[in-house]
C-alpha positions as CSV (number, residue, x, y, z in Angstrom):
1,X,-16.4,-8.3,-10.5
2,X,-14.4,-7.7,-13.2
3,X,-11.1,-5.2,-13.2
4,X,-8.3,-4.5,-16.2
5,X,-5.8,-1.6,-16.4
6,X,-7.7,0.7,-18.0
7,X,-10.6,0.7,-15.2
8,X,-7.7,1.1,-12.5
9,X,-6.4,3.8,-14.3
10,X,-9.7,5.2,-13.7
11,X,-10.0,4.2,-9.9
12,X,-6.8,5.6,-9.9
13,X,-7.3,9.0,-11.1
14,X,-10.7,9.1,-9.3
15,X,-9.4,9.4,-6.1
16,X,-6.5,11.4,-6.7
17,X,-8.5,14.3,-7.9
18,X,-10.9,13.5,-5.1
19,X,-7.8,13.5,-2.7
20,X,-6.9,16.8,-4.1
21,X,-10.3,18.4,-3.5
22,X,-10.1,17.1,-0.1
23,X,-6.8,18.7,0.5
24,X,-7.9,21.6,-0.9
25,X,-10.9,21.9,1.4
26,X,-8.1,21.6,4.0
27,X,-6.5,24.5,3.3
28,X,-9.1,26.3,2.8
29,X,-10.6,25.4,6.7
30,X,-7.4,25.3,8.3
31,X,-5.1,27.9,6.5
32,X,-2.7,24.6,6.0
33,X,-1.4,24.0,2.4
34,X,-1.8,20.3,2.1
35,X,-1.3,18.1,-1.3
36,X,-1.6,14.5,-1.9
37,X,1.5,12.7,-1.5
38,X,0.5,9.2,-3.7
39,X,-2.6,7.7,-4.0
40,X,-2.2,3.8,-4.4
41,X,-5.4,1.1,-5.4
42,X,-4.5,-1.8,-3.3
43,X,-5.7,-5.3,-3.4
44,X,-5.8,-7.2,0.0
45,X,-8.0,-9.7,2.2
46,X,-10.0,-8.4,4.6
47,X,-7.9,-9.7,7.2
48,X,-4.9,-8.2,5.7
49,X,-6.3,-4.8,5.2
50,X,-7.9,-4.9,8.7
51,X,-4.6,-5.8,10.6
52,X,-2.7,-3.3,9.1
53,X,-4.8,-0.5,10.1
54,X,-4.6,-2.3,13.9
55,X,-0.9,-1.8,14.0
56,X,-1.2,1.6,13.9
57,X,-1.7,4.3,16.7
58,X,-4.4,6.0,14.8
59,X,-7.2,9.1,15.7
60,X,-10.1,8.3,12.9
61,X,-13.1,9.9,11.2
62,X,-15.3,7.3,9.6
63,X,-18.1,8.0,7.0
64,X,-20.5,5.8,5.3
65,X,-21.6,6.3,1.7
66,X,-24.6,4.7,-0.1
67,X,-27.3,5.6,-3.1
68,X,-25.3,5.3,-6.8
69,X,-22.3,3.9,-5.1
70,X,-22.3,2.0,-1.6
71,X,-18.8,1.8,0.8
72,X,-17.0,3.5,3.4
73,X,-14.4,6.2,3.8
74,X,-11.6,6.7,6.8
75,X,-9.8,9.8,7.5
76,X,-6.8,8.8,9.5
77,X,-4.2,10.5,11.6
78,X,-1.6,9.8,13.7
79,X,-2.5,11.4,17.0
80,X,0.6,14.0,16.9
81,X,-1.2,15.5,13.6
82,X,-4.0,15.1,15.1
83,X,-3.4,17.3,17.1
84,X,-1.8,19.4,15.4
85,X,-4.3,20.3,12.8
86,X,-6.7,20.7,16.1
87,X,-5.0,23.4,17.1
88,X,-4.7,25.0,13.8
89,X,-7.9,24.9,13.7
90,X,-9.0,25.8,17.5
91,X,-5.6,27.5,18.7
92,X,-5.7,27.1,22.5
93,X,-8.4,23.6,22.3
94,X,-6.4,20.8,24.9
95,X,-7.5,17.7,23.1
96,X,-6.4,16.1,26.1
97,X,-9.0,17.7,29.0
98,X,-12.8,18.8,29.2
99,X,-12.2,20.7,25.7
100,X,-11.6,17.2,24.1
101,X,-15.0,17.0,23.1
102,X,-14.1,20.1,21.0
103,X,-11.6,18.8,19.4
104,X,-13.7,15.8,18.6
105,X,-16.0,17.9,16.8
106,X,-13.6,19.9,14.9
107,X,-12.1,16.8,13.3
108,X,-15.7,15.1,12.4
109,X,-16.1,18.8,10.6
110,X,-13.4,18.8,9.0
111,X,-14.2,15.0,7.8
112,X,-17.4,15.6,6.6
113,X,-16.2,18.4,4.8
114,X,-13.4,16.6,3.0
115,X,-14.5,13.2,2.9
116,X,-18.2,14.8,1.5
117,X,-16.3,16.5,-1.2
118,X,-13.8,13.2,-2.0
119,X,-17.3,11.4,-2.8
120,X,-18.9,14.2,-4.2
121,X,-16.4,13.6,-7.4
122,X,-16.9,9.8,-7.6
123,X,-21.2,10.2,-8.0
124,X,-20.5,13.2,-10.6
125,X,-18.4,10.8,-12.8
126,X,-21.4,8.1,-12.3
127,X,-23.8,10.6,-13.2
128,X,-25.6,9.5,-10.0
129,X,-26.8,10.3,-6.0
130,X,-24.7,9.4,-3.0
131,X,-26.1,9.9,0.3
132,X,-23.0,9.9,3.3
133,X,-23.5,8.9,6.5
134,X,-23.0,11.0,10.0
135,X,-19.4,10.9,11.1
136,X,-18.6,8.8,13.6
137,X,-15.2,9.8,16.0
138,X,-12.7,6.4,16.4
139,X,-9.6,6.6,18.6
140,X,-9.5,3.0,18.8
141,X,-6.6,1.4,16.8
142,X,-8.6,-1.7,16.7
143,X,-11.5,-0.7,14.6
144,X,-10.7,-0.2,10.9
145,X,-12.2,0.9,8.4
146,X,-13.9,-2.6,7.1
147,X,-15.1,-3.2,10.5
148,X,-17.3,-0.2,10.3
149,X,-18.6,-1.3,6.1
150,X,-19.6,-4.9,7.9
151,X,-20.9,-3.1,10.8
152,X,-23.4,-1.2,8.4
153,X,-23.8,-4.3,6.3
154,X,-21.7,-3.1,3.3
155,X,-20.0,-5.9,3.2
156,X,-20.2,-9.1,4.9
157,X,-17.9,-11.9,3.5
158,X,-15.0,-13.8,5.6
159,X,-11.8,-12.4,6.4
160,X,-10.2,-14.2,2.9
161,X,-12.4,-11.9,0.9
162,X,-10.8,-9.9,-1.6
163,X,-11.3,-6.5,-1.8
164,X,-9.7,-3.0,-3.0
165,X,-8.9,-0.2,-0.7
166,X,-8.3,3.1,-2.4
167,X,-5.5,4.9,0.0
168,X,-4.5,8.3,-0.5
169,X,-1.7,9.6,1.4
170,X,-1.9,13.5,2.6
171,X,0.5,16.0,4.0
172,X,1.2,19.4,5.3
173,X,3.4,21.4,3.1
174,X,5.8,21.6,6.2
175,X,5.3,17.9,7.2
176,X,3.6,19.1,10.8
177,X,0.4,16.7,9.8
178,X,0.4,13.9,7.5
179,X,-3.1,11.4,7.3
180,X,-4.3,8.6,5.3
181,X,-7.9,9.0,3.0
182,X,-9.1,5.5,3.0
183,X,-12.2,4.5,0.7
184,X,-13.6,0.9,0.7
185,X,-16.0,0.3,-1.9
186,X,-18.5,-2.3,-2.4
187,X,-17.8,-4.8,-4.6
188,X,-21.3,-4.2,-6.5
189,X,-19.7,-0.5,-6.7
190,X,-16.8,-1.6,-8.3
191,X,-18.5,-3.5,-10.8
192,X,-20.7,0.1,-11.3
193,X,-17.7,2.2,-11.9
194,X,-15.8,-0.6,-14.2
195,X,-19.1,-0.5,-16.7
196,X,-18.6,3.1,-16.3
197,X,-14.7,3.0,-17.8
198,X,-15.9,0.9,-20.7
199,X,-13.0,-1.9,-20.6
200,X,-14.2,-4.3,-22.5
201,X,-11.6,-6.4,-22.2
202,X,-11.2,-6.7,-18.0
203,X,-10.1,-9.6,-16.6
204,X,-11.9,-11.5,-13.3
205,X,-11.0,-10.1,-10.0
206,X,-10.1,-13.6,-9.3
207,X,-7.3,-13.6,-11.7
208,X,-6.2,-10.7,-9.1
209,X,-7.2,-12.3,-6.3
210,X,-4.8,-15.9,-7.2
211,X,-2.0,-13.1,-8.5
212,X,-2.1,-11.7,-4.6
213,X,-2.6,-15.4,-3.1
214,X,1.3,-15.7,-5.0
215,X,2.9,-13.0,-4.0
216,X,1.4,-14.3,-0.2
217,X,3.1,-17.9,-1.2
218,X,6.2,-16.1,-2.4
219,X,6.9,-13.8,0.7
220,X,6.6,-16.9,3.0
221,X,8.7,-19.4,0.7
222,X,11.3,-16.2,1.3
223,X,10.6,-15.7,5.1
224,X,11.2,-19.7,5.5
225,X,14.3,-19.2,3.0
226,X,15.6,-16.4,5.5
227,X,14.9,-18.7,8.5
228,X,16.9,-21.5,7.2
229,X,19.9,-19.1,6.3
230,X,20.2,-17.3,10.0
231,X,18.6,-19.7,12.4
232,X,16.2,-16.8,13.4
233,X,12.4,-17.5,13.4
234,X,10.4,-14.7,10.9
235,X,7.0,-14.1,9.6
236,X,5.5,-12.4,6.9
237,X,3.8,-9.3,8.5
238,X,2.1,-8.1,4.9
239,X,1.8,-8.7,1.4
240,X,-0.2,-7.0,-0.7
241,X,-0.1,-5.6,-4.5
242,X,-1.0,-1.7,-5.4
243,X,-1.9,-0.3,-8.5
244,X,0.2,3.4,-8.2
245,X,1.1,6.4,-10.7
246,X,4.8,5.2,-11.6
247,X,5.7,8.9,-10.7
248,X,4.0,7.6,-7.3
249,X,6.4,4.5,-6.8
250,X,9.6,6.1,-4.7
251,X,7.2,7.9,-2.9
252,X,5.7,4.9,-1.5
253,X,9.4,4.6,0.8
254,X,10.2,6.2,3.2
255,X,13.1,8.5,3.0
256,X,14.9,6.2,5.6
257,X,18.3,4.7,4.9
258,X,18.2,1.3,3.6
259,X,20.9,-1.4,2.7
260,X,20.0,-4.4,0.3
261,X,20.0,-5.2,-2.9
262,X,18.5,-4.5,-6.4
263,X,18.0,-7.9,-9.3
264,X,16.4,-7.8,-12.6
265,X,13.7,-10.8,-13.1
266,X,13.1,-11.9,-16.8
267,X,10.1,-14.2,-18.2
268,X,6.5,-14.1,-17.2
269,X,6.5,-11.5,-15.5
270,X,9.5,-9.3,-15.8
271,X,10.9,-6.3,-14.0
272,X,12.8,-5.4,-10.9
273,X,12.7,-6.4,-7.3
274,X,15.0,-5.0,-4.1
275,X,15.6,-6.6,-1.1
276,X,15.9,-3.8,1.5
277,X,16.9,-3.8,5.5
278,X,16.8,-0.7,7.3
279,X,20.7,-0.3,8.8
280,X,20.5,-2.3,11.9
281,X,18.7,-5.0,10.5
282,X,21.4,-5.2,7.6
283,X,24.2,-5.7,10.2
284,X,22.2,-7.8,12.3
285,X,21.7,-9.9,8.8
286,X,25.4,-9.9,8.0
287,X,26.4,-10.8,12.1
288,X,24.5,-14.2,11.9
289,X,25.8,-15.0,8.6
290,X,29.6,-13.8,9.3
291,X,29.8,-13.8,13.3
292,X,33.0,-12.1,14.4
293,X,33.8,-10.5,11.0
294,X,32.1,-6.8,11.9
295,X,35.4,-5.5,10.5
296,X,35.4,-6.9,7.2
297,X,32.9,-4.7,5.4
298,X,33.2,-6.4,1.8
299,X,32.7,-9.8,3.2
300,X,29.4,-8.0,4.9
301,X,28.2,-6.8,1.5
302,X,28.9,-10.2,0.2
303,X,26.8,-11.7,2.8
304,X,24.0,-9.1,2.3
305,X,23.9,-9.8,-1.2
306,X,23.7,-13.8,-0.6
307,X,20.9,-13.1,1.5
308,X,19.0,-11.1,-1.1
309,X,19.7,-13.9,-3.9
310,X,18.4,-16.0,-2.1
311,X,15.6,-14.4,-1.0
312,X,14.5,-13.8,-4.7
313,X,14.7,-16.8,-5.4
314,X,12.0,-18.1,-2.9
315,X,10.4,-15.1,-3.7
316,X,9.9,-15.5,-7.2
317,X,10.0,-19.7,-7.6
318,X,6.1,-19.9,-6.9
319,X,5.4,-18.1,-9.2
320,X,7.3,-19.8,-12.3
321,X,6.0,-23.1,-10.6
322,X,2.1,-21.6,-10.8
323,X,2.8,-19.7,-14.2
324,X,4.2,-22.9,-15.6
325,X,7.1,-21.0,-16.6
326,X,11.0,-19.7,-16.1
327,X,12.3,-16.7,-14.5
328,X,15.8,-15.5,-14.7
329,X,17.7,-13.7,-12.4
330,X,20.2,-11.3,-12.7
331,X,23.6,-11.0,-10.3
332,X,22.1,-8.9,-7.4
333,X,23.7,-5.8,-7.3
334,X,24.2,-4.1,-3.8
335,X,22.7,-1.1,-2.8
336,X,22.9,1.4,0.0
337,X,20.8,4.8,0.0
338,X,17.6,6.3,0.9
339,X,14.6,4.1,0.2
340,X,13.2,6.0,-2.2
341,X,16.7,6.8,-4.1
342,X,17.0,3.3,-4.7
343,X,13.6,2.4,-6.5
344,X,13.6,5.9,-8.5
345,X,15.9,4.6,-11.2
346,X,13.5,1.3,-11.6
347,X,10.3,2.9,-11.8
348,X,12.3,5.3,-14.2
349,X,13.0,2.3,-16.5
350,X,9.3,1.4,-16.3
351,X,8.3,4.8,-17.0
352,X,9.3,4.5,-20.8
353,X,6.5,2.1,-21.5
354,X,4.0,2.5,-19.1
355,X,2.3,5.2,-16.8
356,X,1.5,3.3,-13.6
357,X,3.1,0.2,-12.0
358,X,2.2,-3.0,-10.2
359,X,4.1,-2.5,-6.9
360,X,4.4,-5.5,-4.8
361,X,5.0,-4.7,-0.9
362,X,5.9,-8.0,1.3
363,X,7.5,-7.4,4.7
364,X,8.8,-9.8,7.0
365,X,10.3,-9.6,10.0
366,X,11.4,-11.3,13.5
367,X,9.0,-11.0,16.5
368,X,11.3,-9.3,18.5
369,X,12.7,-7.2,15.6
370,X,15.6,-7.7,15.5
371,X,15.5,-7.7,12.0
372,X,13.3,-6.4,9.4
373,X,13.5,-7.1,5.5
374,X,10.8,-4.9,2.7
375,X,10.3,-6.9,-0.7
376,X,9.6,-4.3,-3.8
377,X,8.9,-5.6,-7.0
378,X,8.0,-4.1,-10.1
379,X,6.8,-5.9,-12.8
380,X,6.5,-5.0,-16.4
381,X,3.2,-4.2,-16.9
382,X,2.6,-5.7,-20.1
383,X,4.5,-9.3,-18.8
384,X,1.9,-9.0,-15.9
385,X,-1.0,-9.1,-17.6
386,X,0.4,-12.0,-19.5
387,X,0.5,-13.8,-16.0
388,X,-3.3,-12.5,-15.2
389,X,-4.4,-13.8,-18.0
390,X,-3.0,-17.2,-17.4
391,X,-4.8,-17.7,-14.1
392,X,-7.7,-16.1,-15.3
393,X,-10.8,-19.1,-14.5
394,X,-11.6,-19.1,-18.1
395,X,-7.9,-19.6,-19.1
């Protein structure tokens, strides 16, 4: 399986337009004007992808897809929206009693409908057939969506398997009821759809694959880093790298506050990373660092910016040691806003030269959470596929 930027581009836009048709079907059902927030090609291990979907309280639709193009697609709420949309749908339905088989029913409708249609784009750009599967009704947090694909014999490789998840984030004009629209294709279907885009010049998913095995080395080089600074014991919860519409990039944070800071890397690759704690994590950060100086606020930025240097630097060291190469780091500079505030002015600076980003998303955190600390980095795309190149097999 081969993949370049051109053929994500068109994965990309794919299943943004089959997002929107799904939303629209939405509205349409439900009276509910609904619009896709950012839809995000992500490459993960099974395992990774799997236990991410676990750590969610989640109410799921799941439908199977086969003929032209083989894979499975999720249609995950929360159970709050869940809910929610139930009752737009069915005002006076108790999810909760005797008329929850109801509500069942009206969400594995509404499912077919939108997840029918989501596909329903994909075969007309193959020019082909695809044949879905009966919705099936999950409200188990524990089954995600590549359980089901082995279940049906999709896909059957180990948990280190490498494979892309297409995830489109939805949401109600007014916020009520926000989902996820999950689609795991085969990688034979990838394959299909990359002959389809006609990039002659793609690069083994491998070189992708030892990319993502980096950024894994890098978060838990910067985990350990963060371990020997404090004295407090983290792990890396998840690492993974998207391929996202650079317009898509803040909207991929939360608008929750968030104190950290922002560096520019230079080499191969280039670009921007930040180091972001929500609030009490920050001054939990700055307390083990600085005990019994709470009162001292620009010794507490200087100890949050410490942290963050050295944080990139473990952070980005593997990968000048696997590149073969140097990296430079700017001064960190500190930062203190809304998540999304804070990476709109680097995806801006990207935005002059390309259309989508890399986005790199490593989190780590303390079992007891005390603390929790979001790596973002943006690379320049054209320095990126530099690197790929360079641990491309044939390279």
């Amino acid at each position: 399986m081969n993949l370049d930027v051109r053929s994500l581009r068109t994965f990309s836009r794919l299943a943004h337009s089959g997002a929107e048709k799904a939303a629209g079907s939405l509205t349409t059902l439900a009276g509910i004007d609904t619009y896709v927030n950012v839809t995000k090609v992500e490459l993960g291990t099974k395992s990774d992808v799997e236990n991410e979907f676990a750590e969610r309280d989640l109410v799921s639709v799941h439908i199977g897809f086969s003929g032209g193009l083989d894979g499975h697609t999720v249609l995950a709420f929360s159970p709050e929206s869940a809910e929610r949309l139930v009752d737009a749908l069915m005002p006076g339905i108790d999810t909760t009693d005797a008329d929850g088989e109801l509500a069942e029913s009206s969400l594995k409708e509404v499912a077919n409908i939108m997840l029918g249609g989501f596909i329903d784009g994909w075969a007309d750009y193959l020019d082909t057939t695809v044949d879905i599967t009966t919705p099936t009704y999950v409200d188990d947090e524990n089954d995600g969506p590549l359980d089901r694909v082995d279940a049906e014999g999709f896909e059957n490789g180990g948990d280190d398997e490498h494979v892309l998840v297409f995830r489109n984030q939805l949401e109600a004009a007014d916020n009520a009821i926000e989902f996820d629209l999950y689609m795991v294709p085969t990688a034979s279907s990838i394959g299909t759809i990359v002959e389809a885009s006609g990039d002659d010049g793609a690069l083994p998913v491998e070189s992708f694959a030892a990319f993502s095995e980096m950024i894994n080395d890098g978060a838990t080089q910067a985990s350990e880093d963060i371990t020997a600074m404090t004295g407090i014991d983290t792990t890396v919860e998840v690492s993974r790298l998207s391929f996202v519409p650079i317009e898509g990039v803040p909207m991929s944070l939360t608008d929750a506050v968030r104190r950290g800071v922002v560096l520019e890397f230079s080499g191969t690759p280039s670009g921007y990373i930040a180091i972001l704690f929500d609030e009490p994590s920050a001054e939990n950060i700055a307390s083990s660092l600085l005990p019994g100086m709470e009162g001292d606020e620009a010794m507490r930025q200087s100890a949050i910016q410490e942290i963050g240097n050295i944080t990139t630097s473990g952070f980005l060291d593997g990968w000048a040691n696997a590149l073969e190469t140097t990296i430079d780091i700017s001064p960190p500079k500190h930062v203190h806003d809304i998540g999304s505030a804070i990476i709109d002015p680097l995806a801006t600076d990207l935005a002059q030269s390309q259309e989508y980003a890399f986005l790199i998303d490593s989190t780590i955190r303390t079992d007891d959470d005390e603390f929790t600390c979001d790596i973002y980095a943006l690379p320049d795309e054209t320095e990126l596929r530099k690197a790929l190149k360079q641990l491309s097999p044939a390279a």
